Coordinates of C-alpha atoms in Angstrom, one line a residue:
X181 CA 73.7 155.8 170.6
X182 CA 74.1 155.5 166.7
X183 CA 75.1 158.9 166.2
X184 CA 74.2 162.6 166.6
X185 CA 71.5 164.5 164.7
X186 CA 71.1 168.3 164.8
X187 CA 67.4 168.8 164.3
X188 CA 66.1 172.2 163.2
X189 CA 62.4 172.9 163.0
X190 CA 60.3 176.0 164.0
X191 CA 57.2 173.9 164.7
X192 CA 57.5 172.7 168.3
X193 CA 55.1 169.7 167.8
X194 CA 56.9 168.5 164.5
X195 CA 60.2 169.0 166.3
X196 CA 59.2 166.9 169.3
X197 CA 57.7 164.2 167.2
X198 CA 60.9 163.9 164.9
X199 CA 63.2 163.9 168.1
X200 CA 61.1 161.1 169.6
X201 CA 61.4 159.0 166.3
X202 CA 65.2 159.5 166.4
X203 CA 65.5 158.6 170.2
X204 CA 63.5 155.5 169.6
X205 CA 65.8 154.5 166.9
X206 CA 68.9 155.0 169.3
X207 CA 70.1 158.2 167.8
X208 CA 71.1 161.4 169.9
X209 CA 69.0 164.3 168.6
X210 CA 69.7 167.9 169.5
X211 CA 66.6 169.8 168.8
X212 CA 66.5 173.6 168.0
X213 CA 63.9 176.0 166.7
X214 CA 65.8 178.1 164.3
X215 CA 69.1 178.7 162.2
X216 CA 70.4 181.1 164.9
X217 CA 70.2 178.4 167.6
X218 CA 71.5 175.8 165.0
X219 CA 74.8 177.5 163.9
X220 CA 76.3 177.4 167.4
X221 CA 76.3 173.5 167.0
X222 CA 77.7 173.3 163.4
X223 CA 81.6 172.8 162.9
X224 CA 84.0 170.7 161.0
X225 CA 84.4 168.6 164.2
X226 CA 80.6 167.9 164.4
X227 CA 80.4 164.1 164.1
X228 CA 76.8 163.8 163.4
X229 CA 74.3 165.1 160.5
X230 CA 71.7 167.9 160.2
X231 CA 68.0 167.4 159.6
X232 CA 66.3 170.7 158.9
X233 CA 62.9 172.1 157.9
X234 CA 63.1 174.3 154.7
X235 CA 60.5 176.9 155.4
X236 CA 61.3 178.7 158.6
X237 CA 60.8 182.3 159.7
X238 CA 64.0 184.3 159.1
X239 CA 66.9 182.2 158.0
X240 CA 65.4 179.2 156.2
X241 CA 66.7 175.8 155.4
X242 CA 68.5 177.0 152.3
X243 CA 70.4 179.5 154.3
X244 CA 71.4 176.7 156.6
X245 CA 72.5 174.6 153.9
X246 CA 74.5 177.3 152.4
X247 CA 76.2 178.1 155.7
X248 CA 77.0 174.4 156.4
X249 CA 78.5 174.0 152.8
X250 CA 80.8 177.0 153.4
X251 CA 81.9 175.6 156.7
X252 CA 82.2 171.9 155.9
X253 CA 80.9 170.8 152.4
X254 CA 81.0 167.1 153.6
X255 CA 78.8 167.5 156.5
X256 CA 75.4 165.9 155.5
X257 CA 72.2 168.1 155.5
X258 CA 68.8 166.4 155.0
X259 CA 66.0 168.9 154.2
X260 CA 62.3 168.6 155.1
X261 CA 59.4 170.4 153.5
X262 CA 55.6 170.2 153.7
X263 CA 55.2 171.7 150.3
X264 CA 55.7 168.6 148.1
X265 CA 57.5 171.0 145.8
X266 CA 59.7 169.1 143.2
X267 CA 61.8 172.1 141.9
X268 CA 62.5 172.9 145.4
X269 CA 63.9 169.4 145.9
X270 CA 65.9 169.7 142.8
X271 CA 67.2 173.1 143.9
X272 CA 68.3 171.6 147.5
X273 CA 70.1 168.6 145.8
X274 CA 71.9 170.9 143.5
X275 CA 73.1 173.0 146.4
X276 CA 74.7 169.9 148.0
X277 CA 71.8 168.5 150.3
X278 CA 72.4 165.0 151.3
X279 CA 68.8 164.1 150.8
X280 CA 65.3 165.6 150.7
X281 CA 62.0 164.4 152.5
X282 CA 58.5 165.5 152.3
X283 CA 56.5 166.1 155.6
X284 CA 54.8 164.1 157.0
X285 CA 57.6 161.7 156.6
X286 CA 57.2 157.8 157.4
X287 CA 59.6 157.0 160.1
X288 CA 61.1 154.1 157.9
X289 CA 62.0 156.6 155.1
X290 CA 63.3 159.1 157.5
X291 CA 65.6 156.6 159.4
X292 CA 66.9 155.1 156.2
X293 CA 68.2 158.5 155.0
X294 CA 69.7 159.3 158.5
X295 CA 71.5 156.0 158.6
X296 CA 73.0 156.6 155.2
X297 CA 74.0 160.1 156.3
X298 CA 75.5 159.0 159.6
X299 CA 77.6 156.3 157.9
X300 CA 78.8 158.8 155.2
X301 CA 79.8 161.3 158.0
X302 CA 81.6 158.6 160.0
X303 CA 83.6 157.5 156.8
X304 CA 84.7 161.3 156.1
X305 CA 85.7 162.0 159.9
X306 CA 87.7 158.8 159.9
X307 CA 89.4 159.6 156.5
X308 CA 90.2 162.9 157.9
X309 CA 91.8 161.6 161.0
X310 CA 93.8 159.1 158.9
X311 CA 95.1 161.9 156.7
X312 CA 95.9 164.1 159.6
X313 CA 98.0 161.4 161.0
X314 CA 99.9 160.8 157.8
X315 CA 100.6 164.6 157.4
X316 CA 101.9 165.0 160.9
X317 CA 105.0 163.0 160.1
X318 CA 104.6 161.4 163.7
X319 CA 105.2 157.6 163.4
X320 CA 103.4 157.0 166.6
X321 CA 100.2 158.7 165.2
X322 CA 100.7 157.2 161.7
X323 CA 101.3 153.6 162.7
X324 CA 99.6 153.0 165.8
X325 CA 95.9 153.0 165.3
X326 CA 93.1 153.5 167.9
X327 CA 90.9 156.3 169.3
X328 CA 90.6 155.1 172.9
X329 CA 92.3 156.7 175.8
X330 CA 94.4 153.6 176.2
X331 CA 95.6 154.1 172.7
X332 CA 96.4 157.7 173.0
X333 CA 98.2 156.9 176.3
X334 CA 100.3 154.1 174.4
X335 CA 101.3 156.7 171.5
X336 CA 102.4 159.1 174.5
X337 CA 104.4 156.5 176.2
X338 CA 106.0 155.4 172.9
X339 CA 107.1 159.0 172.2
X340 CA 108.5 159.3 175.9
X341 CA 110.4 156.3 175.5
X342 CA 111.9 157.4 172.1
X343 CA 112.9 160.7 173.8
X344 CA 114.4 158.9 176.8
X345 CA 117.2 157.3 174.8
X346 CA 117.5 154.4 177.3
X347 CA 117.0 150.8 176.6
X348 CA 113.3 149.8 176.5
X349 CA 111.1 146.7 177.5
X350 CA 108.0 146.4 175.6
X351 CA 105.3 144.1 177.0
X352 CA 102.0 142.8 175.8
X353 CA 99.8 139.6 175.2
X354 CA 100.6 137.5 172.1
X355 CA 99.6 139.0 169.0
X356 CA 99.5 142.6 170.4
X357 CA 102.0 144.0 168.0
X358 CA 105.2 144.3 170.1
X359 CA 107.4 144.3 166.9
X360 CA 105.5 147.3 165.4
X361 CA 105.6 149.3 168.8
X362 CA 109.4 148.6 168.9
X363 CA 109.7 149.9 165.3
X364 CA 107.8 153.0 166.2
X365 CA 110.0 153.7 169.2
X366 CA 113.0 153.5 166.8
X367 CA 111.5 155.7 164.2
X368 CA 110.5 158.4 166.8
X369 CA 113.9 158.3 168.4
X370 CA 117.1 160.5 167.5
X371 CA 118.5 157.4 165.8
X372 CA 115.8 156.8 163.4
X373 CA 117.9 157.2 160.5
X374 CA 120.3 154.3 161.8
X375 CA 119.7 150.6 161.4
X376 CA 116.8 148.7 163.1
X377 CA 117.9 145.1 163.5
X378 CA 115.4 142.7 164.8
X379 CA 115.9 139.1 165.7
X380 CA 114.2 136.4 167.9
X381 CA 116.3 136.2 171.1
X382 CA 115.9 132.4 171.8
X383 CA 117.6 131.6 168.3
X384 CA 120.7 133.7 169.1
X385 CA 124.0 132.1 170.2
X386 CA 126.9 134.0 171.7
X387 CA 128.6 134.4 168.4
X388 CA 125.5 135.4 166.6
X389 CA 124.7 138.0 169.4
X390 CA 128.2 139.6 168.7
X391 CA 127.2 139.8 164.8
X392 CA 123.9 141.5 165.4
X393 CA 125.3 143.9 167.9
X394 CA 127.8 144.9 165.3
X395 CA 125.0 145.3 162.7
X396 CA 123.0 147.6 165.0
X397 CA 125.7 150.1 165.8
X398 CA 124.3 153.7 165.4
X399 CA 120.7 152.4 165.6
X400 CA 118.5 150.0 167.4
X401 CA 118.6 146.3 168.3
X402 CA 115.1 144.8 168.8
X403 CA 115.2 141.3 170.4
X404 CA 111.8 139.6 170.7
X405 CA 111.1 137.1 173.5
X406 CA 114.1 138.4 175.5
X407 CA 113.2 135.9 178.3
X408 CA 114.3 133.0 175.9
X409 CA 117.8 134.3 175.4
X410 CA 120.6 131.8 176.3
X411 CA 122.8 132.4 179.3
X412 CA 125.9 132.7 176.8
X413 CA 124.0 135.1 174.6
X414 CA 122.9 137.2 177.6
X415 CA 126.5 137.6 178.8
X416 CA 127.5 138.8 175.4
X417 CA 124.6 141.3 175.2
X418 CA 125.4 142.7 178.7
X419 CA 129.2 143.1 177.5
X420 CA 128.0 144.8 174.5
X421 CA 125.6 147.3 176.3
X422 CA 128.4 148.3 178.6
X423 CA 130.5 149.1 175.5
X424 CA 127.5 151.1 174.0
X425 CA 126.9 152.3 170.3
X426 CA 123.5 151.0 170.0
X427 CA 120.2 151.0 171.8
X428 CA 118.4 147.8 172.8
X429 CA 114.6 147.3 172.8
X430 CA 113.4 144.0 174.3
X431 CA 110.1 142.5 173.7
X432 CA 108.3 139.8 175.9
X433 CA 104.9 138.4 176.5
X434 CA 106.1 136.8 179.9
X435 CA 106.6 138.1 183.4
X436 CA 110.4 138.9 183.4
X437 CA 110.5 139.3 187.1
X438 CA 109.7 135.6 187.4
X439 CA 112.4 134.7 185.0
X440 CA 115.0 136.6 187.2
X441 CA 113.7 134.9 190.3
X442 CA 114.2 131.4 188.6
X443 CA 117.7 132.3 187.3
X444 CA 116.7 132.1 183.6
X445 CA 117.5 135.8 183.2
X446 CA 120.3 137.9 184.3
X447 CA 119.1 140.6 186.7
X448 CA 121.5 143.0 185.2
X449 CA 119.8 142.7 181.8
X450 CA 116.4 142.9 183.3
X451 CA 117.1 145.9 185.3
X452 CA 118.6 147.6 182.3
X453 CA 115.6 147.4 180.1
X454 CA 113.0 147.7 182.9
X455 CA 114.0 151.4 183.3
X456 CA 111.6 152.3 180.6
X457 CA 108.7 149.9 179.9
X458 CA 106.0 150.1 177.3
X459 CA 103.0 148.1 177.9
X460 CA 100.7 147.4 175.1
X461 CA 96.9 147.1 176.1
X462 CA 94.9 144.0 174.8
X463 CA 91.9 144.5 172.5
X464 CA 89.7 143.3 175.2
X465 CA 90.6 146.5 177.3
X466 CA 89.8 148.9 174.4
X467 CA 86.9 147.3 172.3
X468 CA 86.2 150.9 170.9
X469 CA 89.4 150.5 168.8
X470 CA 88.4 147.3 167.2
X471 CA 86.4 149.0 164.4
X472 CA 89.1 151.4 163.5
X473 CA 91.7 148.7 163.4
X474 CA 89.6 146.2 161.6
X475 CA 88.8 148.7 158.8
X476 CA 92.4 149.5 158.6
X477 CA 93.3 145.7 158.2
X478 CA 90.4 145.3 155.7
X479 CA 91.9 148.0 153.5
X480 CA 95.3 146.4 153.6
X481 CA 94.0 142.9 152.9
X482 CA 91.9 144.2 150.1
X483 CA 95.0 146.0 148.6
X484 CA 97.1 142.9 149.0
X485 CA 94.5 140.6 147.3
X486 CA 93.7 143.0 144.5
X487 CA 90.0 143.2 145.6
X488 CA 87.3 145.8 146.6
X489 CA 86.9 146.1 150.3
X490 CA 83.5 144.7 151.1
X491 CA 81.0 146.8 153.1
X492 CA 81.4 146.5 156.9
X493 CA 77.9 146.3 158.3
X494 CA 76.9 147.7 161.9
X495 CA 75.9 144.3 162.9
X496 CA 79.3 142.9 162.1
X497 CA 80.9 145.7 163.9
X498 CA 79.0 145.0 166.9
X499 CA 79.8 141.3 166.7
X500 CA 83.6 142.2 166.5
X501 CA 83.4 144.4 169.5
X502 CA 81.9 141.6 171.7
X503 CA 84.5 139.1 170.9
X504 CA 87.4 138.5 173.3
X505 CA 90.2 138.4 170.6
X506 CA 92.8 136.4 172.7
X507 CA 95.1 136.7 169.6
X508 CA 94.8 140.4 169.5
X509 CA 95.8 142.3 166.5
X510 CA 97.2 139.3 164.8
X511 CA 93.8 137.5 165.1
X512 CA 91.9 140.7 164.0
X513 CA 94.3 140.9 161.1
X514 CA 93.5 137.3 160.1
X515 CA 89.6 137.9 160.4
X516 CA 90.0 141.0 158.2
X517 CA 91.9 138.9 155.6
X518 CA 89.0 136.3 155.7
X519 CA 86.4 138.9 155.5
X520 CA 88.0 140.3 152.3
X521 CA 88.3 136.9 150.6
X522 CA 84.6 136.1 151.4
X523 CA 85.4 133.4 154.0
X524 CA 83.2 133.1 157.0
X525 CA 84.2 135.5 159.7
X526 CA 84.1 133.0 162.4
X527 CA 87.3 131.0 163.4
X528 CA 85.4 128.0 164.2
X529 CA 83.4 128.0 161.0
X530 CA 86.7 128.4 159.0
X531 CA 88.5 125.7 160.9
X532 CA 85.6 123.2 159.9
X533 CA 86.2 123.8 156.2
X534 CA 88.8 121.9 154.5
X535 CA 91.5 123.2 152.1
X536 CA 89.3 122.7 149.0
X537 CA 86.3 124.3 150.4
X538 CA 88.3 127.4 151.5
X539 CA 89.8 127.8 148.1
X540 CA 86.4 127.3 146.5
X541 CA 85.3 130.3 148.7
X542 CA 88.3 132.4 147.6
X543 CA 87.7 131.4 143.9
X544 CA 84.0 132.4 144.0
X545 CA 84.9 135.7 145.6
X546 CA 87.3 136.4 142.9
X547 CA 84.9 135.5 140.1
X548 CA 82.2 137.9 141.7
X549 CA 84.8 140.8 142.2
X550 CA 85.7 140.5 138.5
X551 CA 82.1 140.5 137.4
X552 CA 81.3 143.5 139.6
X553 CA 84.2 145.5 138.2
X554 CA 83.2 144.5 134.7
X555 CA 79.7 145.6 135.3
X556 CA 78.4 142.0 134.4
X557 CA 80.3 141.7 131.1
X558 CA 81.6 138.0 131.2
X559 CA 84.1 138.4 128.5
X560 CA 85.9 141.5 130.1
X561 CA 85.7 139.7 133.5
X562 CA 87.4 136.5 132.1
X563 CA 90.0 138.6 130.5
X564 CA 90.8 140.3 133.7
X565 CA 91.3 137.1 135.4
X566 CA 93.3 135.6 132.4
X567 CA 91.0 132.8 131.9
X568 CA 89.6 131.1 128.7
X569 CA 86.0 132.1 128.1
X570 CA 84.9 128.4 128.3
X571 CA 86.9 127.9 131.6
X572 CA 85.4 131.1 133.0
X573 CA 81.8 130.1 132.2
X574 CA 82.4 126.6 133.6
X575 CA 83.3 128.2 136.8
X576 CA 80.3 130.5 136.8
X577 CA 78.1 127.5 136.5
X578 CA 79.7 125.5 139.0
X579 CA 79.1 128.3 141.7
X580 CA 75.8 129.3 140.2
X581 CA 76.8 132.8 139.4
X582 CA 74.9 134.8 136.7
X583 CA 76.7 137.8 135.0
X584 CA 73.4 139.7 134.4
X585 CA 72.9 140.0 138.2
X586 CA 75.9 142.4 138.1
X587 CA 74.7 144.6 135.3

């Protein structure tokens, strides 16, 4: 379903017809006949929108609008009337109505307004969730994104690992964000104010292991790819763990029990970190998290590139959710950067382009963004890009970009 719609109309025949139109368009309508029935469904947590007739016995649509505005001023209310009264429309919009439609309303017009309202509501709800996470001061909520039950379970497991105070083993597929989860465990722990030292295990010698252990005293040592640690470095690490003074978080994309069986990893080290394991679920296990993560990465990429974040259309969201993403969060992050830069969102298509073609796409995107910000004024856009006017116009001509199209 695309979203929820609270449908309020005292005329049963009209109510049924509107509900059928919404259902055929894959919305989920809840149809009621009065304000009294409707108010039980209206709350700040309501994820949908309201479609209400204005003229109803007793409490009319204006009363419903006023009630909704007091409860949640960002909950979209679309009002319907059969009167064709322009002053009434003006009054409705002035009081905060999201939209105004005249009955009988063509299905296309109705669905277009409902779609915009649903998108607006989804954005408001997502912004509220992110703000709540930031205000909680909880690193797990603030840094580990996702709405699925698997994501919530991951956050709970991270908090439990932080409280336990034991050494930790974090497992996950390549690109799943092992380092980030390790950092969150550290930030949620009692030693959060201590150092967080991170190293790639395969690169460490015995002497270097002694150095990083010293640097991690009073805090956390994160060793990524723990299965690749040399035998000498493993012995130095085991000795250091016996002495204490720091906490070890190990990361791996491998099955470490197999490494123990083959003699590549000391059993003492494995069983020490295996006491508290945190497994990061792959994106293929939680596709409902992909839109949330992708929007977050798009916002990050846009900020880094100094560009406006492009609109993420529903068809693209659907496409993202149907992909396998073997590279997990890292691959999704790369796709978000390409999306922001105006490159093709398909890996295969991007790989077929040479460096010159990819740079050309980036340059064209930057020119368009500058013109959009300057509202089509070429001189201002050229100045913002720090380009001579002639060079700027030459580039516009090369890419067939017309400034007047952005005014």
